[in-house]
C-alpha positions as a printed Julia matrix, in Angstrom:
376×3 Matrix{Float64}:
 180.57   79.14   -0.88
 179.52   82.23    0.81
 181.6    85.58    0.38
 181.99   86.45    3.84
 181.88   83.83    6.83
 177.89   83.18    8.0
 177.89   82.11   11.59
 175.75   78.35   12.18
 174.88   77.6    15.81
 173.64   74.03   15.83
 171.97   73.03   18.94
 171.3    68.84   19.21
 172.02   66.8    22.48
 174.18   64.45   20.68
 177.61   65.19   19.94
 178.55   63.29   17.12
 175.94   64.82   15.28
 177.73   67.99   16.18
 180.63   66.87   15.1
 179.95   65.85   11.94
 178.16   69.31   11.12
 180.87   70.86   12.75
 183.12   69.56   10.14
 181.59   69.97    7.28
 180.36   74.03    7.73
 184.03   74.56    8.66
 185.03   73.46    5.75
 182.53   75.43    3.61
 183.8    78.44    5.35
 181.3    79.01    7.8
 181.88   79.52   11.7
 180.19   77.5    13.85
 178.93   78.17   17.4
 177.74   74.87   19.09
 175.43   73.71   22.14
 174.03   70.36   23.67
 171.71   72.45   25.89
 168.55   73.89   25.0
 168.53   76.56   27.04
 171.78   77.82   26.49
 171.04   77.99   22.84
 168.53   80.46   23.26
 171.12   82.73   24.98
 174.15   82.04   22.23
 171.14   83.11   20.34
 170.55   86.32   21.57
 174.46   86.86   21.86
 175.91   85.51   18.99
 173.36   86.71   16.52
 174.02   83.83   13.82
 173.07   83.94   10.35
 171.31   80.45   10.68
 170.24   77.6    13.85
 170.56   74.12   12.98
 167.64   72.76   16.15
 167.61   68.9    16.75
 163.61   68.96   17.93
 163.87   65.74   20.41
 166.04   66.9    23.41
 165.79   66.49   27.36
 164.24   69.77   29.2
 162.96   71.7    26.23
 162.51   70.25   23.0
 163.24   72.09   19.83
 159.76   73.15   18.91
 159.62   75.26   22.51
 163.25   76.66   21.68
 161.77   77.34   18.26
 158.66   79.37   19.67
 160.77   81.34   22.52
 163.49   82.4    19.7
 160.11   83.35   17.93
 158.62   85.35   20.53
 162.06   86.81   20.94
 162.39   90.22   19.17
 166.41   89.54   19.1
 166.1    86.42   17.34
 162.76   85.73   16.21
 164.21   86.62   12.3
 167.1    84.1    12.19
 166.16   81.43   10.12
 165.47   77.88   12.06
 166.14   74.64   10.35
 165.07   71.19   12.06
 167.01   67.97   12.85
 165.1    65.24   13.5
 164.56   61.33   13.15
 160.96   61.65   13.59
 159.7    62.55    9.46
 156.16   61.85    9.91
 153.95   64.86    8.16
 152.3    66.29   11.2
 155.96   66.47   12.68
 156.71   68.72    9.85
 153.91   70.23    9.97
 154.34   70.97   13.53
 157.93   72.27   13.19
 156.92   74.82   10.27
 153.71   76.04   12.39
 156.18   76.99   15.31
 158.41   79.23   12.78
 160.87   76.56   11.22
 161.92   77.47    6.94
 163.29   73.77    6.49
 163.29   70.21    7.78
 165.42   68.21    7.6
 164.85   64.2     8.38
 167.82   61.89   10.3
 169.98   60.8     9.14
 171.02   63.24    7.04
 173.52   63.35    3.86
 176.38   66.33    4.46
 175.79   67.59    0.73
 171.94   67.86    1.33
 172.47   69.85    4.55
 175.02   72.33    2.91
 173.04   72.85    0.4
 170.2    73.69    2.3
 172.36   76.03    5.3
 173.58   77.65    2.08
 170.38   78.69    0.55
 169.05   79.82    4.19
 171.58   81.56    4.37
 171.78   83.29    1.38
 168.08   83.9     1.55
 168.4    85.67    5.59
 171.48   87.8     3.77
 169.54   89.07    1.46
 166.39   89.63    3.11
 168.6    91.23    6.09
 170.14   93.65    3.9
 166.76   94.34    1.83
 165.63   95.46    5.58
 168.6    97.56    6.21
 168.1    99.35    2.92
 164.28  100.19    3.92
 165.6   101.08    7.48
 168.21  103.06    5.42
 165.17  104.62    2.96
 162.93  105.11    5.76
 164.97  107.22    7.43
 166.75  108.99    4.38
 162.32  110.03    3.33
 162.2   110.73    6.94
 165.41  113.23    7.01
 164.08  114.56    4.03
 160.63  115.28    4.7
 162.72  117.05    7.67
 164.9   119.08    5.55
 161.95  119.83    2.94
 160.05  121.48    5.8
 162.71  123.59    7.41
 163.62  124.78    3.7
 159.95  125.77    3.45
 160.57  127.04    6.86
 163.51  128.95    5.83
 162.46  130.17    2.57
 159.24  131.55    4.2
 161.31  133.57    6.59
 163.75  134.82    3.36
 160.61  135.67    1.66
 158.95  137.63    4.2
 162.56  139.68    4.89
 162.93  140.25    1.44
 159.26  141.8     0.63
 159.97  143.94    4.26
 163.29  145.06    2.55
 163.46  148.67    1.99
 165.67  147.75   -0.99
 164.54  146.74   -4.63
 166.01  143.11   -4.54
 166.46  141.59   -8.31
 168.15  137.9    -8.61
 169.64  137.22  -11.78
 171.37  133.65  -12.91
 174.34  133.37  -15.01
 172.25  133.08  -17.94
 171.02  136.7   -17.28
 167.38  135.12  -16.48
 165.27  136.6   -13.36
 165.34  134.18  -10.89
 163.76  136.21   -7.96
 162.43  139.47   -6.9
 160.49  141.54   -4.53
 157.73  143.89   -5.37
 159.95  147.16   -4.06
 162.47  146.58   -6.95
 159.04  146.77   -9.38
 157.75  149.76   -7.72
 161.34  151.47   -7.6
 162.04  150.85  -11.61
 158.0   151.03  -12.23
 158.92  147.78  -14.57
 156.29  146.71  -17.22
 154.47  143.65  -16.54
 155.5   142.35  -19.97
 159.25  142.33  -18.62
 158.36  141.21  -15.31
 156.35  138.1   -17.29
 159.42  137.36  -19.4
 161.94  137.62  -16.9
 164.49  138.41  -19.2
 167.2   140.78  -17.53
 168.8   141.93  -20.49
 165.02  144.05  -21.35
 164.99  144.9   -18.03
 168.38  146.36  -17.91
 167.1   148.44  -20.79
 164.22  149.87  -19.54
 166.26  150.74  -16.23
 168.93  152.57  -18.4
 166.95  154.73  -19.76
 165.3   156.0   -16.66
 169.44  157.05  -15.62
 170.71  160.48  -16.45
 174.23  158.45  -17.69
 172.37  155.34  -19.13
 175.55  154.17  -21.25
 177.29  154.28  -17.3
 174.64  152.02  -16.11
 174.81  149.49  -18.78
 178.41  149.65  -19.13
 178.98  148.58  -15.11
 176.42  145.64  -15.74
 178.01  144.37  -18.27
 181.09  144.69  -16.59
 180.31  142.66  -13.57
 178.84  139.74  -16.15
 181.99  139.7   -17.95
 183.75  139.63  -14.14
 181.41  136.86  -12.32
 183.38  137.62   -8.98
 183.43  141.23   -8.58
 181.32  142.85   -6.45
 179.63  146.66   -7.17
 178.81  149.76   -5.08
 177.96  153.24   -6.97
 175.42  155.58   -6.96
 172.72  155.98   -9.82
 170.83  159.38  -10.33
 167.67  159.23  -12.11
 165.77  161.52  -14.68
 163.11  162.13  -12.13
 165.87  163.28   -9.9
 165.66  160.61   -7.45
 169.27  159.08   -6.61
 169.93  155.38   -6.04
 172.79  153.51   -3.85
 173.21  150.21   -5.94
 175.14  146.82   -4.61
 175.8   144.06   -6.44
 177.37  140.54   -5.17
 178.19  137.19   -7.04
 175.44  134.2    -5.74
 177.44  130.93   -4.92
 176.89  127.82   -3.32
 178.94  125.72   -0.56
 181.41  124.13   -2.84
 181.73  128.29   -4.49
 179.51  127.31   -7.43
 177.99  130.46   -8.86
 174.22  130.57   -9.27
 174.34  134.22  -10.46
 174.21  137.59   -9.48
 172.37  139.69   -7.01
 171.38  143.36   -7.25
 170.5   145.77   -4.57
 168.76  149.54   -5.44
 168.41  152.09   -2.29
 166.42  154.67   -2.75
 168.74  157.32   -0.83
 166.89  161.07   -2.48
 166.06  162.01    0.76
 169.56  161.16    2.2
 171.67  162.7    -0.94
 169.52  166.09    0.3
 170.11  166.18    3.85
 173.38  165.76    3.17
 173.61  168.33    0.54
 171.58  170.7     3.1
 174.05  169.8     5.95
 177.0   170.75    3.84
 175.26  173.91    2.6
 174.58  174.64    6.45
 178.28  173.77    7.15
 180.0   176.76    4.55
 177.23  179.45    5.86
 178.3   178.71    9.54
 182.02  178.83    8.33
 180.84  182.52    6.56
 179.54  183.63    9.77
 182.03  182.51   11.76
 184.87  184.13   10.2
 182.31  187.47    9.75
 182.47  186.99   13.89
 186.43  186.96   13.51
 186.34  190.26   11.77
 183.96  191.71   13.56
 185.91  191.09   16.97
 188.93  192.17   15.1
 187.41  195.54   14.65
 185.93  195.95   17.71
 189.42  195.33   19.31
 190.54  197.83   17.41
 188.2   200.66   18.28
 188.71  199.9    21.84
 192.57  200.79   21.61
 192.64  203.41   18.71
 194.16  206.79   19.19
 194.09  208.09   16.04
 191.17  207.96   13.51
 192.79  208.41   10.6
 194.18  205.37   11.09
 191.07  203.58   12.3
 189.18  205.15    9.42
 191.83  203.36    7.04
 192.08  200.03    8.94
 188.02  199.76    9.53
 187.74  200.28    5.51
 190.26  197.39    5.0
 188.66  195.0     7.44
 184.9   196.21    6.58
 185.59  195.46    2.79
 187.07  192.0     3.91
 183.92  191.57    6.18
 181.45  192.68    3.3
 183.11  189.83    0.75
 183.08  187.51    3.29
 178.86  187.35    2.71
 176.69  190.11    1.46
 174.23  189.65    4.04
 176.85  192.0     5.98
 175.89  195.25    4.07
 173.7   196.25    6.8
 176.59  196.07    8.9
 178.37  198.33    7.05
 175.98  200.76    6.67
 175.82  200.62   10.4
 179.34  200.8    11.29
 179.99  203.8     8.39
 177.08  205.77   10.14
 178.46  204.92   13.57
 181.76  206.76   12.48
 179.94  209.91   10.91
 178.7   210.95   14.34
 181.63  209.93   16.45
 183.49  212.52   13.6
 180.49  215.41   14.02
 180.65  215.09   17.82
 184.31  214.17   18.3
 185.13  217.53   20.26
 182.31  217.73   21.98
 183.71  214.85   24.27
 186.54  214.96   26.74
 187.09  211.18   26.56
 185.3   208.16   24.62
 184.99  204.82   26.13
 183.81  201.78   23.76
 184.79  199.16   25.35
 185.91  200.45   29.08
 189.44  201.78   27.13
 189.69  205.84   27.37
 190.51  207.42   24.15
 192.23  210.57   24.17
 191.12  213.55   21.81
 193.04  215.49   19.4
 193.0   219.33   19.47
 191.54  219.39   15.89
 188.24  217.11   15.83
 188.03  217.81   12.68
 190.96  216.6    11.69
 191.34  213.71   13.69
 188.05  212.6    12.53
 186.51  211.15    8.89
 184.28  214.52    8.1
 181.21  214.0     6.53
C-alpha cells in the first residue's frame, strides 16, 4: 500500500468497469479521478497530473492508442505512466499499444488483485523515477549555483589579491595554529624576510627574525604573544626599528559568519617619513612660540622707550627685559648688542638735543645729560 495517496485517472467508456476499479484503488488508498470521454481525459490529464492512467483502447471518437500518442506528444503528460484496458489480447494489439508509449497491458476481463498489483508497481516505479529526476533537477542546479559561486570567488579573490599587492602596507595572515596563511610581497620587502622563512611559513621564526630588527625586541614579542593568548583583542602601537625606520602596526582577529576564528591578521606601515614631519612640525611649532614671545618683549621695550622720562630707569628696566629677551633664544644676542649700542649714543649725545622722539612721544631732557644718561 503506498505511503502517500497516488492519484489513478481511469478513462474507459463503460461504467461498470469504472466502477469496479473505482472500488478497489479506493480501497488501496489511492484517489481516483474518472472519465468516459476521451477527450476529456487528456485535459484531467494535463490538470490533474496523476501518478498513473488506466486507458480502455476501444472507445467512440478517439480510441486509446490516439489518447495514448497526444498524452505522448504532450510535454505535461507525456511521463505519466499509461496502462491499457482492453478485450482485444492479440500480440500485434500489444504490440501496438507499447509502440504508442503504453508500460503495461492489461487483457479484459481483468482480476482486481492482478490490476493492483500492477497500478502498484507503476506506480512505485513513476515515484521513484519522478523523484530520481527532481534530485538531478535539484543537482543540476546545485553544480550550476556552484560553478556560479566558484567563479565569483575567483572573481573576488582576484580583486582581494590585486588590493592587497597595491597595499602600501606589509599584509601577513596568520591561522590559529600560528601558520602563514597569506601575504603580500610589501610585508617581505618591509621585514627583508629570508626565503627559508617565507618557504616554511612558520610565524613563530618569522616573529623572530622581526624582533630582532626592533630597538625593544622583548616589546615586540611580548604584544604578539599577547594577542595569541587573547584571540579577540585587537592591536595598534608603533614599532621603531634599528635602521631607524618607525612602523604603525594593526592587528585584528580573522572570523567567519557564524564568528568562527580563522586567525589573525597583521598590518606594518611604514610611517619614517611621517614620524619626521611631524617631529619637524613640532620643532617648527616651539621656535615660532620663541620668536613670538621675543616679539612680545621686544614691543614691550619699545613701548617703553616711547614714554620714558628718566633713563636711569629705562637703563634698569631695558636690562631686565633685554636679559629676559636674550634667554628667551640666543639668536637674540645681536639684538642686544644693538640695543646696548643704541643707548651709548643716545647717553654721549643726550644734551645735545632739545627733545627726542622714538616713536612720535617727546621726551623731555634733564639738566645733567650726564647724569640722566648710562655713561659709557
Amino acid at each position: 500500500m503506498p505511503n502517500t495517496e497516488p492519484t489513478i485517472l481511469i478513462v474507459d467508456d463503460n461504467q461498470h468497469n469504472i466502477d469496479f476499479l473505482s472500488i478497489g484503488l479506493t480501497q488501496r488508498g489511492y484517489q481516483v479521478v474518472t472519465s468516459t470521454d476521451s477527450s476529456e481525459a487528456e485535459t484531467l490529464a494535463v490538470n490533474k497530473q496523476p501518478d498513473l492512467i488506466l486507458l480502455d483502447v476501444m472507445m467512440p471518437g478517439l480510441d486509446g492508442y490516439e489518447v495514448c500518442q497526444n498524452l505522448k506528444i504532450n510535454t505535461a503528460t507525456r511521463d505519466i505512466p499509461v496502462i491499457f484496458l482492453s478485450a482485444q489480447s492479440r500480440t500485434p494489439d500489444k504490440v501496438k499499444g507499447f509502440s504508442v508509449g503504453a508500460i503495461d497491458y492489461i487483457t479484459k476481463p481483468f482480476q482486481a488483485r492482478e490490476v493492483l498489483a500492477r497500478v502498484e508497481l507503476q506506480v512505485a516505479l513513476y515515484r521513484a523515477t519522478r523523484q530520481l529526476a527532481d534530485k538531478n533537477t535539484q543537482l543540476e542546479q546545485e553544480i550550476a549555483r556552484r560553478h556560479a559561486t566558484e567563479g565569483e570567488l575567483k572573481y573576488q579573490t582576484a580583486i582581494l589579491e590585486a588590493q592587497k599587492e597595491a597595499s602600501p602596507d606589509g599584509i601577513l595572515i596568520v591561522s590559529t595554529e600560528r601558520e602563514w596563511l597569506n601575504y603580500n610581497q610589501r610585508f617581505i620587502e618591509m621585514w627583508d624576510i629570508p626565503p627559508d622563512i617565507i618557504a616554511s611559513g612558520n610565524s613563530p621564526a618569522a616573529i623572530a627574525w622581526m624582533s630582532q630588527h626592533c630597538t625593544n625586541s622583548q616589546a615586540f614579542i611580548d604584544i604578539v604573544e599577547k594577542l595569541y593568548a587573547h584571540p579577540e583583542q585587537t592591536q595598534h602601537d608603533v614599532v621603531t626599528l634599528n635602521d631607524g625606520r618607525v612602523m604603525e602596526r594593526y592587528s585584528a582577529p580573522v572570523k567567519g559568519a557564524d564568528s568562527t576564528s580563522y586567525g589573525r591578521i597583521w598590518y606594518y606601515r611604514d610611517i619614517t617619513d611621517k614620524k619626521l614631519a611631524e617631529d619637524s612640525l613640532t620643532k617648527t611649532n616651539i621656535t615660532l612660540q620663541q620668536h613670538l614671545e621675543e616679539l612680545k618683549i621686544i614691543n614691550q621695550i619699545t613701548q617703553m622707550l616711547a614714554h620714558v622720562t628718566n633713563f636711569d630707569v629705562l637703563i634698569n628696566t631695558l636690562t631686565k627685559n633685554i636679559a629676559r629677551l636674550f634667554s628667551t633664544a640666543a639668536t637674540m644676542a645681536t639684538l642686544l648688542n644693538r640695543e646696548q649700542a643704541h643707548l651709548q649714543i643716545v647717553s654721549y649725545h643726550g644734551h645735545m638735543l632739545h627733545e627726542t622722539s622714538l616713536v612720535g612721544t617727546t621726551i623731555p631732557l634733564e639738566s645733567n645729560p650726564r647724569t640722566a644718561y648710562w655713561p659709557p
